[in-house]
mmCIF file with all atom_site columns, C-alpha atoms in Angstrom:
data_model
loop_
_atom_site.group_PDB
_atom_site.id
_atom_site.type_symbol
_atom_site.label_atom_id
_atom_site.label_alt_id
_atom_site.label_comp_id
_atom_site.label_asym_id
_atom_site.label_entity_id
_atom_site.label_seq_id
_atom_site.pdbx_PDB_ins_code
_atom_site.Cartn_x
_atom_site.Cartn_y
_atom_site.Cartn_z
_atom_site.occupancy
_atom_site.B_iso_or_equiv
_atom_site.pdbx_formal_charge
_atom_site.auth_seq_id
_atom_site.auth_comp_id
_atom_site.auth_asym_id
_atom_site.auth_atom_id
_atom_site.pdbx_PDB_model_num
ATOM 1   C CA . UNK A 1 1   ? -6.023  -8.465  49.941 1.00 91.00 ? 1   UNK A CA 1
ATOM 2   C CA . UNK A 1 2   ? -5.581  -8.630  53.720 1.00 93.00 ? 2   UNK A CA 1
ATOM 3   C CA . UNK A 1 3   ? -8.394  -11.232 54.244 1.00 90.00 ? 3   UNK A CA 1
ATOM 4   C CA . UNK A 1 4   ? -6.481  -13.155 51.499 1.00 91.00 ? 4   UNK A CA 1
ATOM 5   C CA . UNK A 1 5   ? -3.398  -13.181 53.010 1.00 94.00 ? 5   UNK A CA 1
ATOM 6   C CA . UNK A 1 6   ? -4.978  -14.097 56.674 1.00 94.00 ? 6   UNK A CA 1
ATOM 7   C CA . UNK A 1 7   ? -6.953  -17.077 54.935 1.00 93.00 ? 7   UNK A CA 1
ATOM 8   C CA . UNK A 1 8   ? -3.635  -18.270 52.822 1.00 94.00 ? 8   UNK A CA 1
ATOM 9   C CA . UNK A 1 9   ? -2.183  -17.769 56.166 1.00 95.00 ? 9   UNK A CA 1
ATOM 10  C CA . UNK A 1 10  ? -4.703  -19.926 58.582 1.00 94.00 ? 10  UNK A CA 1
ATOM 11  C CA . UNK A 1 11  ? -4.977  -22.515 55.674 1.00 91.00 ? 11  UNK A CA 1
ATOM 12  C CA . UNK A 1 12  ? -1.186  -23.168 55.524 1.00 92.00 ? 12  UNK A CA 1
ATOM 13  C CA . UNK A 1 13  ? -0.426  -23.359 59.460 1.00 92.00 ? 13  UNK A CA 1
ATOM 14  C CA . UNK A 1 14  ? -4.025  -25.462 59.548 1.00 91.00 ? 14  UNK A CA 1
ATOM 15  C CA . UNK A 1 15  ? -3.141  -27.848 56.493 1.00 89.00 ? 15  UNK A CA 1
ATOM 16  C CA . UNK A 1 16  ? 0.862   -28.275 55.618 1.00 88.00 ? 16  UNK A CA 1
ATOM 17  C CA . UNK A 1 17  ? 1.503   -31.115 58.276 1.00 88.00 ? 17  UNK A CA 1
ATOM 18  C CA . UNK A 1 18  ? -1.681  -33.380 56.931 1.00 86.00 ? 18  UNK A CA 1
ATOM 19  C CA . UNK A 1 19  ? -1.006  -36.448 54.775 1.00 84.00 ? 19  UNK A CA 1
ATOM 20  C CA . UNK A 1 20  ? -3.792  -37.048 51.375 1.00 79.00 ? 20  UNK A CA 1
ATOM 21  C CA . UNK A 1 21  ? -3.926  -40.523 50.872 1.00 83.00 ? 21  UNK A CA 1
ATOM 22  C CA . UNK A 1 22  ? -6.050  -39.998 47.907 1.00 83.00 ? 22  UNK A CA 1
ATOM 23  C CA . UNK A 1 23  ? -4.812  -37.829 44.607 1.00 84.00 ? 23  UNK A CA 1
ATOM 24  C CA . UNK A 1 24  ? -6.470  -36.342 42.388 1.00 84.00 ? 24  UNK A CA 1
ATOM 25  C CA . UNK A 1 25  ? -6.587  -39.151 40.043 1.00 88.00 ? 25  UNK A CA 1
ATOM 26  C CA . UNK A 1 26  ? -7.801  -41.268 42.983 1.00 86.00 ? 26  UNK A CA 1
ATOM 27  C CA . UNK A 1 27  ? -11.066 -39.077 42.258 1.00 83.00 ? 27  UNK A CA 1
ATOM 28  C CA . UNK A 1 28  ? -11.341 -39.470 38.714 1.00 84.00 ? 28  UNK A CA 1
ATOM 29  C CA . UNK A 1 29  ? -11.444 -42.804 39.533 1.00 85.00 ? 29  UNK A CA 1
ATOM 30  C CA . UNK A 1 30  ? -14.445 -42.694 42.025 1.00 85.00 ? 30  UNK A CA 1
ATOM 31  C CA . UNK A 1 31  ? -16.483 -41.248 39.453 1.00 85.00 ? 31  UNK A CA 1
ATOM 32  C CA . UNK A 1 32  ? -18.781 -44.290 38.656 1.00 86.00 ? 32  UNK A CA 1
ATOM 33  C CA . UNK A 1 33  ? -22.113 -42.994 37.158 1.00 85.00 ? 33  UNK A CA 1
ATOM 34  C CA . UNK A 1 34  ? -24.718 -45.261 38.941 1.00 86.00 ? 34  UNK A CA 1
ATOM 35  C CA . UNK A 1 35  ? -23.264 -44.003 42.674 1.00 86.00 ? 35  UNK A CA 1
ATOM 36  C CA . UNK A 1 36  ? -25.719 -42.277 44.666 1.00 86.00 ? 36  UNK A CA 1
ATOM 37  C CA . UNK A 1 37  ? -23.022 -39.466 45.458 1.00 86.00 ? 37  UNK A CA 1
ATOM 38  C CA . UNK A 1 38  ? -21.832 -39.155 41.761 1.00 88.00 ? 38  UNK A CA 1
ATOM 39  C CA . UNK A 1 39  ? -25.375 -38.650 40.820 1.00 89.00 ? 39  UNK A CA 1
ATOM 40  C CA . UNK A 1 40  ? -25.862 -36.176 43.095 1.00 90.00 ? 40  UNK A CA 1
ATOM 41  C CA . UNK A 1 41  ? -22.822 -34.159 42.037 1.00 90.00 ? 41  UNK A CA 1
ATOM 42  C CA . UNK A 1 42  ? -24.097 -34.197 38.309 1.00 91.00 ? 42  UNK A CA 1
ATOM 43  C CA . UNK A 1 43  ? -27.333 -33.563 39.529 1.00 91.00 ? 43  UNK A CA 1
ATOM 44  C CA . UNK A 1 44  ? -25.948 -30.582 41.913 1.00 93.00 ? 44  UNK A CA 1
ATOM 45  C CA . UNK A 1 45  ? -23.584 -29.197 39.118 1.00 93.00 ? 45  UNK A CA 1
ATOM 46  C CA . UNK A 1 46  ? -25.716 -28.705 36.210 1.00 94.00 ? 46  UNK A CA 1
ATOM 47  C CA . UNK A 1 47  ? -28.954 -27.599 38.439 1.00 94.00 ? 47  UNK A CA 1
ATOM 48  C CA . UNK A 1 48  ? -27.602 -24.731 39.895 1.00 95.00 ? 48  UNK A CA 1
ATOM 49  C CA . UNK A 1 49  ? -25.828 -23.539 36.579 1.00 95.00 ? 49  UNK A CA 1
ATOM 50  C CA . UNK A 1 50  ? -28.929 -24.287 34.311 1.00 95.00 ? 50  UNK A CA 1
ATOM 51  C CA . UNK A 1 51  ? -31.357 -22.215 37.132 1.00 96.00 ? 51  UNK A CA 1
ATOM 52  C CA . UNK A 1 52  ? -28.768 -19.565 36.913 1.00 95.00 ? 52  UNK A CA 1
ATOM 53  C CA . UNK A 1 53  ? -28.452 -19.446 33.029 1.00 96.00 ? 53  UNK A CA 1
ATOM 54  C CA . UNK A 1 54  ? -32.045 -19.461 32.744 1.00 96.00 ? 54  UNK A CA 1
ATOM 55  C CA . UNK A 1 55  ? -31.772 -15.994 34.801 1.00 95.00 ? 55  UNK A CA 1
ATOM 56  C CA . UNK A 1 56  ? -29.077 -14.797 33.127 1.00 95.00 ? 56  UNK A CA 1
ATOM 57  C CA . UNK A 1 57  ? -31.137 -14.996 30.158 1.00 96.00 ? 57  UNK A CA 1
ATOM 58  C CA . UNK A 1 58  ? -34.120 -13.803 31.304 1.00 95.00 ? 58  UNK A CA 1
ATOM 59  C CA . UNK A 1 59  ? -31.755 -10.324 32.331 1.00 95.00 ? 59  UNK A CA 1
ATOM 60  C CA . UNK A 1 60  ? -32.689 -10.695 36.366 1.00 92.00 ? 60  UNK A CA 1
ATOM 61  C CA . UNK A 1 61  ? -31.152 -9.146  39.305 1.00 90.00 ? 61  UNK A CA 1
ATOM 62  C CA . UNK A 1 62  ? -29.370 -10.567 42.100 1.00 88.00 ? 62  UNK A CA 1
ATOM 63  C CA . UNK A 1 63  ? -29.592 -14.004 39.988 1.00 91.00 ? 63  UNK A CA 1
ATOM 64  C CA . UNK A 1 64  ? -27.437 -15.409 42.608 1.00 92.00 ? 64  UNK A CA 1
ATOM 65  C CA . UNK A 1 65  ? -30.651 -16.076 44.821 1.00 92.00 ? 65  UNK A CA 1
ATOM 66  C CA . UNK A 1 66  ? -32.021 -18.043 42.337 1.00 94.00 ? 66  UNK A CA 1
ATOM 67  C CA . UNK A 1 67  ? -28.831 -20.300 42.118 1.00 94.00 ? 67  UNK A CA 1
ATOM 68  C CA . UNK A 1 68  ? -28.614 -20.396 45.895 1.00 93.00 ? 68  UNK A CA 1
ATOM 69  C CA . UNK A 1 69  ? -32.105 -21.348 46.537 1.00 94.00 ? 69  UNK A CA 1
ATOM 70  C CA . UNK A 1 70  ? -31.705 -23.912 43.622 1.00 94.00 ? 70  UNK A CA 1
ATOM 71  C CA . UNK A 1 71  ? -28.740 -25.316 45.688 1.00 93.00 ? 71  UNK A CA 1
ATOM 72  C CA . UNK A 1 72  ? -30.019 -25.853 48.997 1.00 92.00 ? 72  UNK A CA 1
ATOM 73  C CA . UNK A 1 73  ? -32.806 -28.095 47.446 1.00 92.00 ? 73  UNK A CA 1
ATOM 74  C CA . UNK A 1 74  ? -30.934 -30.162 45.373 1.00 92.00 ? 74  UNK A CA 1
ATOM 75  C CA . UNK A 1 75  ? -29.623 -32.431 47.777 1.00 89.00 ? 75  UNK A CA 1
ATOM 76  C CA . UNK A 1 76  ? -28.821 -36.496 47.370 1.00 86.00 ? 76  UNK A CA 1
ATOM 77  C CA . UNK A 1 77  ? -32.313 -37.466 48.436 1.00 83.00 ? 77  UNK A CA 1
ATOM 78  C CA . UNK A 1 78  ? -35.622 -36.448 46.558 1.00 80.00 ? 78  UNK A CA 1
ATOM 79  C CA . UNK A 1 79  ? -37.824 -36.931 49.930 1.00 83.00 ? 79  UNK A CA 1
ATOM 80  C CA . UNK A 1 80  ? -35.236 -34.097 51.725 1.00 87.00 ? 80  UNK A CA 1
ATOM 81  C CA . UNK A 1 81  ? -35.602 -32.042 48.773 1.00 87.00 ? 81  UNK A CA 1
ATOM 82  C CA . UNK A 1 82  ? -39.260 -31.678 48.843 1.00 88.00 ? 82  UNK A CA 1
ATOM 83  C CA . UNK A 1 83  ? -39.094 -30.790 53.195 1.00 90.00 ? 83  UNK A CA 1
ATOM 84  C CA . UNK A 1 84  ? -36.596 -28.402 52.165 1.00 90.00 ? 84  UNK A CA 1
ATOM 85  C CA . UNK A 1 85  ? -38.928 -26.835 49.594 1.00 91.00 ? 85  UNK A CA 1
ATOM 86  C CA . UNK A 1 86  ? -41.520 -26.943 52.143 1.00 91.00 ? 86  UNK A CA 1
ATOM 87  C CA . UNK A 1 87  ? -39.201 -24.544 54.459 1.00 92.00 ? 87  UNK A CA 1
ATOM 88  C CA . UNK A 1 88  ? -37.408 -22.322 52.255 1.00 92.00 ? 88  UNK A CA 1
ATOM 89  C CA . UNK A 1 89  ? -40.106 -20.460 50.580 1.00 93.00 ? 89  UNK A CA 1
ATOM 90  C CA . UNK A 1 90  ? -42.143 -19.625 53.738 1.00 94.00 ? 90  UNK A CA 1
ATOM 91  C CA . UNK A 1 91  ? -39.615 -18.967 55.693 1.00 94.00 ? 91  UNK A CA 1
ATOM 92  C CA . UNK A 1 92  ? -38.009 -16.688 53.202 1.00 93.00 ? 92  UNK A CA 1
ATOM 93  C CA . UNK A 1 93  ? -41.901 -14.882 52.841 1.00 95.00 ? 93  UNK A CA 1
ATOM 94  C CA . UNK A 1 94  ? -41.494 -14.785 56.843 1.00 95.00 ? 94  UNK A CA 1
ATOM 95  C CA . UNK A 1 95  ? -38.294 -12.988 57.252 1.00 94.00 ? 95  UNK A CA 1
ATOM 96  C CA . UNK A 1 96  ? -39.287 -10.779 54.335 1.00 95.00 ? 96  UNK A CA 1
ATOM 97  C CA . UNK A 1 97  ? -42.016 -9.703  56.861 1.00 95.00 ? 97  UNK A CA 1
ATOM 98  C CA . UNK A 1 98  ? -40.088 -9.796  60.043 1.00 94.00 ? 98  UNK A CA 1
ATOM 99  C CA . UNK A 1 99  ? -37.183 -8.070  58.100 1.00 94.00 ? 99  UNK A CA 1
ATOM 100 C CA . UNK A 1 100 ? -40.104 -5.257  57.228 1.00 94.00 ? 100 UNK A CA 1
ATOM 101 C CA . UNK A 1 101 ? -41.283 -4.847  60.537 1.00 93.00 ? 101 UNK A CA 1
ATOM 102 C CA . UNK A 1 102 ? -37.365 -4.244  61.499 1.00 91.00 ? 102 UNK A CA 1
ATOM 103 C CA . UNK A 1 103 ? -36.743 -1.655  58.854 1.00 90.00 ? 103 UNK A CA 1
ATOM 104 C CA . UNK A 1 104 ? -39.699 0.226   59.944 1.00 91.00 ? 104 UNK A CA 1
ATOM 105 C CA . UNK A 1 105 ? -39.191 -0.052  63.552 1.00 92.00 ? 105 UNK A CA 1
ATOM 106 C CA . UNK A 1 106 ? -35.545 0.273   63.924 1.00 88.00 ? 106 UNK A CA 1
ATOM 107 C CA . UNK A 1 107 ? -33.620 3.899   63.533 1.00 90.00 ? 107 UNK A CA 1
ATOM 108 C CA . UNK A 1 108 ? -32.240 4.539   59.901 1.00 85.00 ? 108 UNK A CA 1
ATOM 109 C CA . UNK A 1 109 ? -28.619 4.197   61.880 1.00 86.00 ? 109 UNK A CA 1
ATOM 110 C CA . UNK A 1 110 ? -29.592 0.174   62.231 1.00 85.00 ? 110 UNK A CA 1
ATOM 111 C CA . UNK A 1 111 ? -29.843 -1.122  59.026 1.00 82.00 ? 111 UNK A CA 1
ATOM 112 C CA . UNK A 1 112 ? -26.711 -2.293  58.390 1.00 81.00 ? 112 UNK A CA 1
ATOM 113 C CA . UNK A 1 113 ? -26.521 -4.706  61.485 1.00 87.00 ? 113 UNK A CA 1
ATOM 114 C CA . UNK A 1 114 ? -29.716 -6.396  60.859 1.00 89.00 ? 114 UNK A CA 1
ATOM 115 C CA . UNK A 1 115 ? -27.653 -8.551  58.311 1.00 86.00 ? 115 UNK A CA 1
ATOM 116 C CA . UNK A 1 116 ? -25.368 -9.515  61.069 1.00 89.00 ? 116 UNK A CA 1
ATOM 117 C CA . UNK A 1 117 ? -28.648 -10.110 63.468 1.00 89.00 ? 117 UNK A CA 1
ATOM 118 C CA . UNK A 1 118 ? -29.730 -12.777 60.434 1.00 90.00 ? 118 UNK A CA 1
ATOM 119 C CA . UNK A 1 119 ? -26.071 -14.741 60.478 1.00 90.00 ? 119 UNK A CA 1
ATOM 120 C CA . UNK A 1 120 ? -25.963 -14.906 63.804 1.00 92.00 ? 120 UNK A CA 1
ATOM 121 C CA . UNK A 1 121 ? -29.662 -16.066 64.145 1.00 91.00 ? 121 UNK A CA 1
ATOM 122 C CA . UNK A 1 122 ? -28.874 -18.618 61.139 1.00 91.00 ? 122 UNK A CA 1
ATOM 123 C CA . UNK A 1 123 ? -25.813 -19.859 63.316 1.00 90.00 ? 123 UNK A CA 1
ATOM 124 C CA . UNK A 1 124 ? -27.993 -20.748 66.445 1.00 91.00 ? 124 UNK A CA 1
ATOM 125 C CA . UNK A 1 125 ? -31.070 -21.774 64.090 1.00 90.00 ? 125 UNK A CA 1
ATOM 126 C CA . UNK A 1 126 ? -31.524 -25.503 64.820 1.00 88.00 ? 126 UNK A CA 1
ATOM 127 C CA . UNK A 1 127 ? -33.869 -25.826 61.373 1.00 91.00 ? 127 UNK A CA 1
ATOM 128 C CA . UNK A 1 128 ? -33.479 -25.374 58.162 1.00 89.00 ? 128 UNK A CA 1
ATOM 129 C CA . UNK A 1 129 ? -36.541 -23.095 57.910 1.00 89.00 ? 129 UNK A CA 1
ATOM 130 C CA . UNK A 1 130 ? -35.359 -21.148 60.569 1.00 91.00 ? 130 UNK A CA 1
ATOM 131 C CA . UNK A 1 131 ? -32.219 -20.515 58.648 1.00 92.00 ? 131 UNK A CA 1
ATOM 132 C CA . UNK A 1 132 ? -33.943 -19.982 55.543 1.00 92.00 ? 132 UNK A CA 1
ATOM 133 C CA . UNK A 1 133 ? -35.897 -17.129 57.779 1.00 93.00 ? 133 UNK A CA 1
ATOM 134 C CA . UNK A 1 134 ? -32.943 -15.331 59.145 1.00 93.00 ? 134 UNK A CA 1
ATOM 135 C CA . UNK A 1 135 ? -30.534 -16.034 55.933 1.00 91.00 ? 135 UNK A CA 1
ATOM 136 C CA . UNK A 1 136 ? -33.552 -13.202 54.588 1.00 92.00 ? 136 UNK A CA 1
ATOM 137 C CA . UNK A 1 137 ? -32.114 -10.675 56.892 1.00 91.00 ? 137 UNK A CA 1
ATOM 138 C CA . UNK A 1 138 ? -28.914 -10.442 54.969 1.00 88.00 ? 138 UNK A CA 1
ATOM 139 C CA . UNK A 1 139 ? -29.498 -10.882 51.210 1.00 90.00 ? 139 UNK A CA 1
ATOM 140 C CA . UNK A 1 140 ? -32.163 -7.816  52.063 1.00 92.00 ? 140 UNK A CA 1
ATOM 141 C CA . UNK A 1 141 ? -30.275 -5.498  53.636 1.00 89.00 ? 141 UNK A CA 1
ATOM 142 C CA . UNK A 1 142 ? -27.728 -5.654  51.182 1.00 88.00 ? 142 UNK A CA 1
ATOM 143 C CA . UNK A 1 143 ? -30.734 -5.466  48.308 1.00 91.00 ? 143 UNK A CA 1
ATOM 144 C CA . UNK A 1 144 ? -32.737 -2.779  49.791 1.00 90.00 ? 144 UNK A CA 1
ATOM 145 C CA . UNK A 1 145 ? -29.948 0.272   49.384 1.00 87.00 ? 145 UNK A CA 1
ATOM 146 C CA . UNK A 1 146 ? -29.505 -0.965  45.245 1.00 89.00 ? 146 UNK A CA 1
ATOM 147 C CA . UNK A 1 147 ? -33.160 -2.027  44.674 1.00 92.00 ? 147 UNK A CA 1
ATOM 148 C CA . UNK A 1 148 ? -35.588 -0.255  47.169 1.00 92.00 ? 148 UNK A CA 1
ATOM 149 C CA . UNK A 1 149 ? -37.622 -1.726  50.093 1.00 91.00 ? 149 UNK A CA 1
ATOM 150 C CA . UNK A 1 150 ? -40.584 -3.365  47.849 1.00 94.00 ? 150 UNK A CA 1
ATOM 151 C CA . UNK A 1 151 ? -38.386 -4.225  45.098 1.00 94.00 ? 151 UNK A CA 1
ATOM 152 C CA . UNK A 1 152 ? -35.774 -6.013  47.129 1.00 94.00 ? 152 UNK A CA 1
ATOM 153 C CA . UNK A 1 153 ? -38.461 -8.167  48.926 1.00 95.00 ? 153 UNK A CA 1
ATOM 154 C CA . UNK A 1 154 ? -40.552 -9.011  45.962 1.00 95.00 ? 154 UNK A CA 1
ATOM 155 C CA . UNK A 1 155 ? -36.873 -10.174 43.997 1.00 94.00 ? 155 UNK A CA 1
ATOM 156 C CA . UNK A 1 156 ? -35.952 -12.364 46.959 1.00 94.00 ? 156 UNK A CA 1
ATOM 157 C CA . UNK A 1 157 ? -39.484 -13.900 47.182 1.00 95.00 ? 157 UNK A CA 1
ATOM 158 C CA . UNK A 1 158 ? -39.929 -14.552 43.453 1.00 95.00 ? 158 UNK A CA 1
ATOM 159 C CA . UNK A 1 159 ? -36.227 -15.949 42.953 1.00 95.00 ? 159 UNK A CA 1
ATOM 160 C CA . UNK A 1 160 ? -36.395 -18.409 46.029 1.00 94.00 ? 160 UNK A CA 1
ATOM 161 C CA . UNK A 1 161 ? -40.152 -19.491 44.557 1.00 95.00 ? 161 UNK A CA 1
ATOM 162 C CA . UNK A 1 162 ? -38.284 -20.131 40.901 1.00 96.00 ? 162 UNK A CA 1
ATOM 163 C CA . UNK A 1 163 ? -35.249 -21.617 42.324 1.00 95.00 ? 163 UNK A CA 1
ATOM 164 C CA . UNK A 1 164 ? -36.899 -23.756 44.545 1.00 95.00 ? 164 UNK A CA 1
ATOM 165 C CA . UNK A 1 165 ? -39.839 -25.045 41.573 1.00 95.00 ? 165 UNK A CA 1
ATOM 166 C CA . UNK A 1 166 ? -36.816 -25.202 38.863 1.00 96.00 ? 166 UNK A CA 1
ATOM 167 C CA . UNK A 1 167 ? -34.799 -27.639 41.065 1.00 94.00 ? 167 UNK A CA 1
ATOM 168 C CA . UNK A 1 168 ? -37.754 -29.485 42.576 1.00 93.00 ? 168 UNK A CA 1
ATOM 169 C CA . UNK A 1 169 ? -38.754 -30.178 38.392 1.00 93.00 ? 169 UNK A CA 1
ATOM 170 C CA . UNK A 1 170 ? -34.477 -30.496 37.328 1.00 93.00 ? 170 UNK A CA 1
ATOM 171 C CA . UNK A 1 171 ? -34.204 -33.465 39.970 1.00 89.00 ? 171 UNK A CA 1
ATOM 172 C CA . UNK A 1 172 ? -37.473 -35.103 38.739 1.00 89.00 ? 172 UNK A CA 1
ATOM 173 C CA . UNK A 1 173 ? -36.052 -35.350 35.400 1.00 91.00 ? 173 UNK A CA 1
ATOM 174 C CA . UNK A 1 174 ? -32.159 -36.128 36.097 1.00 88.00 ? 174 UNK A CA 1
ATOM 175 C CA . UNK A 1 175 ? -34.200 -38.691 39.003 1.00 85.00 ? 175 UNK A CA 1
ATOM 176 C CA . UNK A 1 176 ? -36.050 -40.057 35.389 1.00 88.00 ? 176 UNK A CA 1
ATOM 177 C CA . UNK A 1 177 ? -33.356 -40.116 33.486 1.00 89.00 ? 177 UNK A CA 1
ATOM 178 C CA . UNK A 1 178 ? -31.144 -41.760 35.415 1.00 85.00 ? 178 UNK A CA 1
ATOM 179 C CA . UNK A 1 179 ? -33.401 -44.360 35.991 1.00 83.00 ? 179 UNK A CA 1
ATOM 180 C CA . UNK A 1 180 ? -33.050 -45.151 32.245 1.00 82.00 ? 180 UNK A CA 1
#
């Protein structure tokens, strides 16, 4: 409730003196199915959901990985897609080991700051597979005290492999059929 407040707060005293010029019928209007950006949105939208209802279904854990990894790929151009596909699963497999190597080095008592170690090394990483690396950090040290050590890495590598294949194969076929 207090971080609420603070962000209604910093929103309002950052925001009330600045003028829209466009409303929200202004948007409507922008939606023009052959853009490049529109596209994209549809593309975006029904990726990430679809990936994520496909979990859902399938009962997995932490199904948010899936949808997050789905969402970094699917971006407006199919050429950045496929480097970002190229970056997120390895680095992912790396920080799983570097994250191992850190929970069996580090004191019991350290844990819970090696997910602020990853955000702060995904703030000063300068490439996307260096984020993808450090954003590991994080999602397992949250993971490993509800699923275990082995369990927690093997989710996080199998989700980011099926979110990154499911939205590599979704934008081939939205790419197909919006050709059409």
């Amino acid at each position: 409730g207090i971080g609420a407040a603070a962000t209604l707060i910093v929103y309002y005293r950052n925001h009330r003196k600045k003028v829209y010029k466009r409303s929200l019928g202004d948007i409507f209007k922008e939606f023009d199915i052959h853009s490049l950006r529109t596209k994209w949105q549809i593309t975006m939208v029904f990726g990430v959901t679809t990936a994520m209802l496909i979990a859902g279904l399938l009962h997995v854990p932490r199904r948010m990985w899936i949808g997050i990894a789905a969402m970094s790929i699917l971006v407006p151009f199919h050429e950045d897609a496929k480097k970002r596909a190229k970056s997120r699963v390895p680095g992912n497999i790396v920080g799983c080991f570097i994250f191992l190597a850190l929970y069996y080095l580090l004191p019991p008592s350290i844990y819970n700051y090696v997910g602020v170690i990853g955000g702060i090394g995904v703030g000063l990483s300068a490439t996307y597979g260096c984020q993808a690396v450090f954003n590991t950090f994080g999602a397992l040290a949250i993971a490993t005290s509800a699923y275990g050590l082995k369990s927690a890495v093997g989710l996080r590598v199998a989700q980011n492999v099926f979110g990154v294949v499911f939205a590599l194969l979704f934008c081939l076929i939205l790419q197909r059929i919006f050709a059409r």
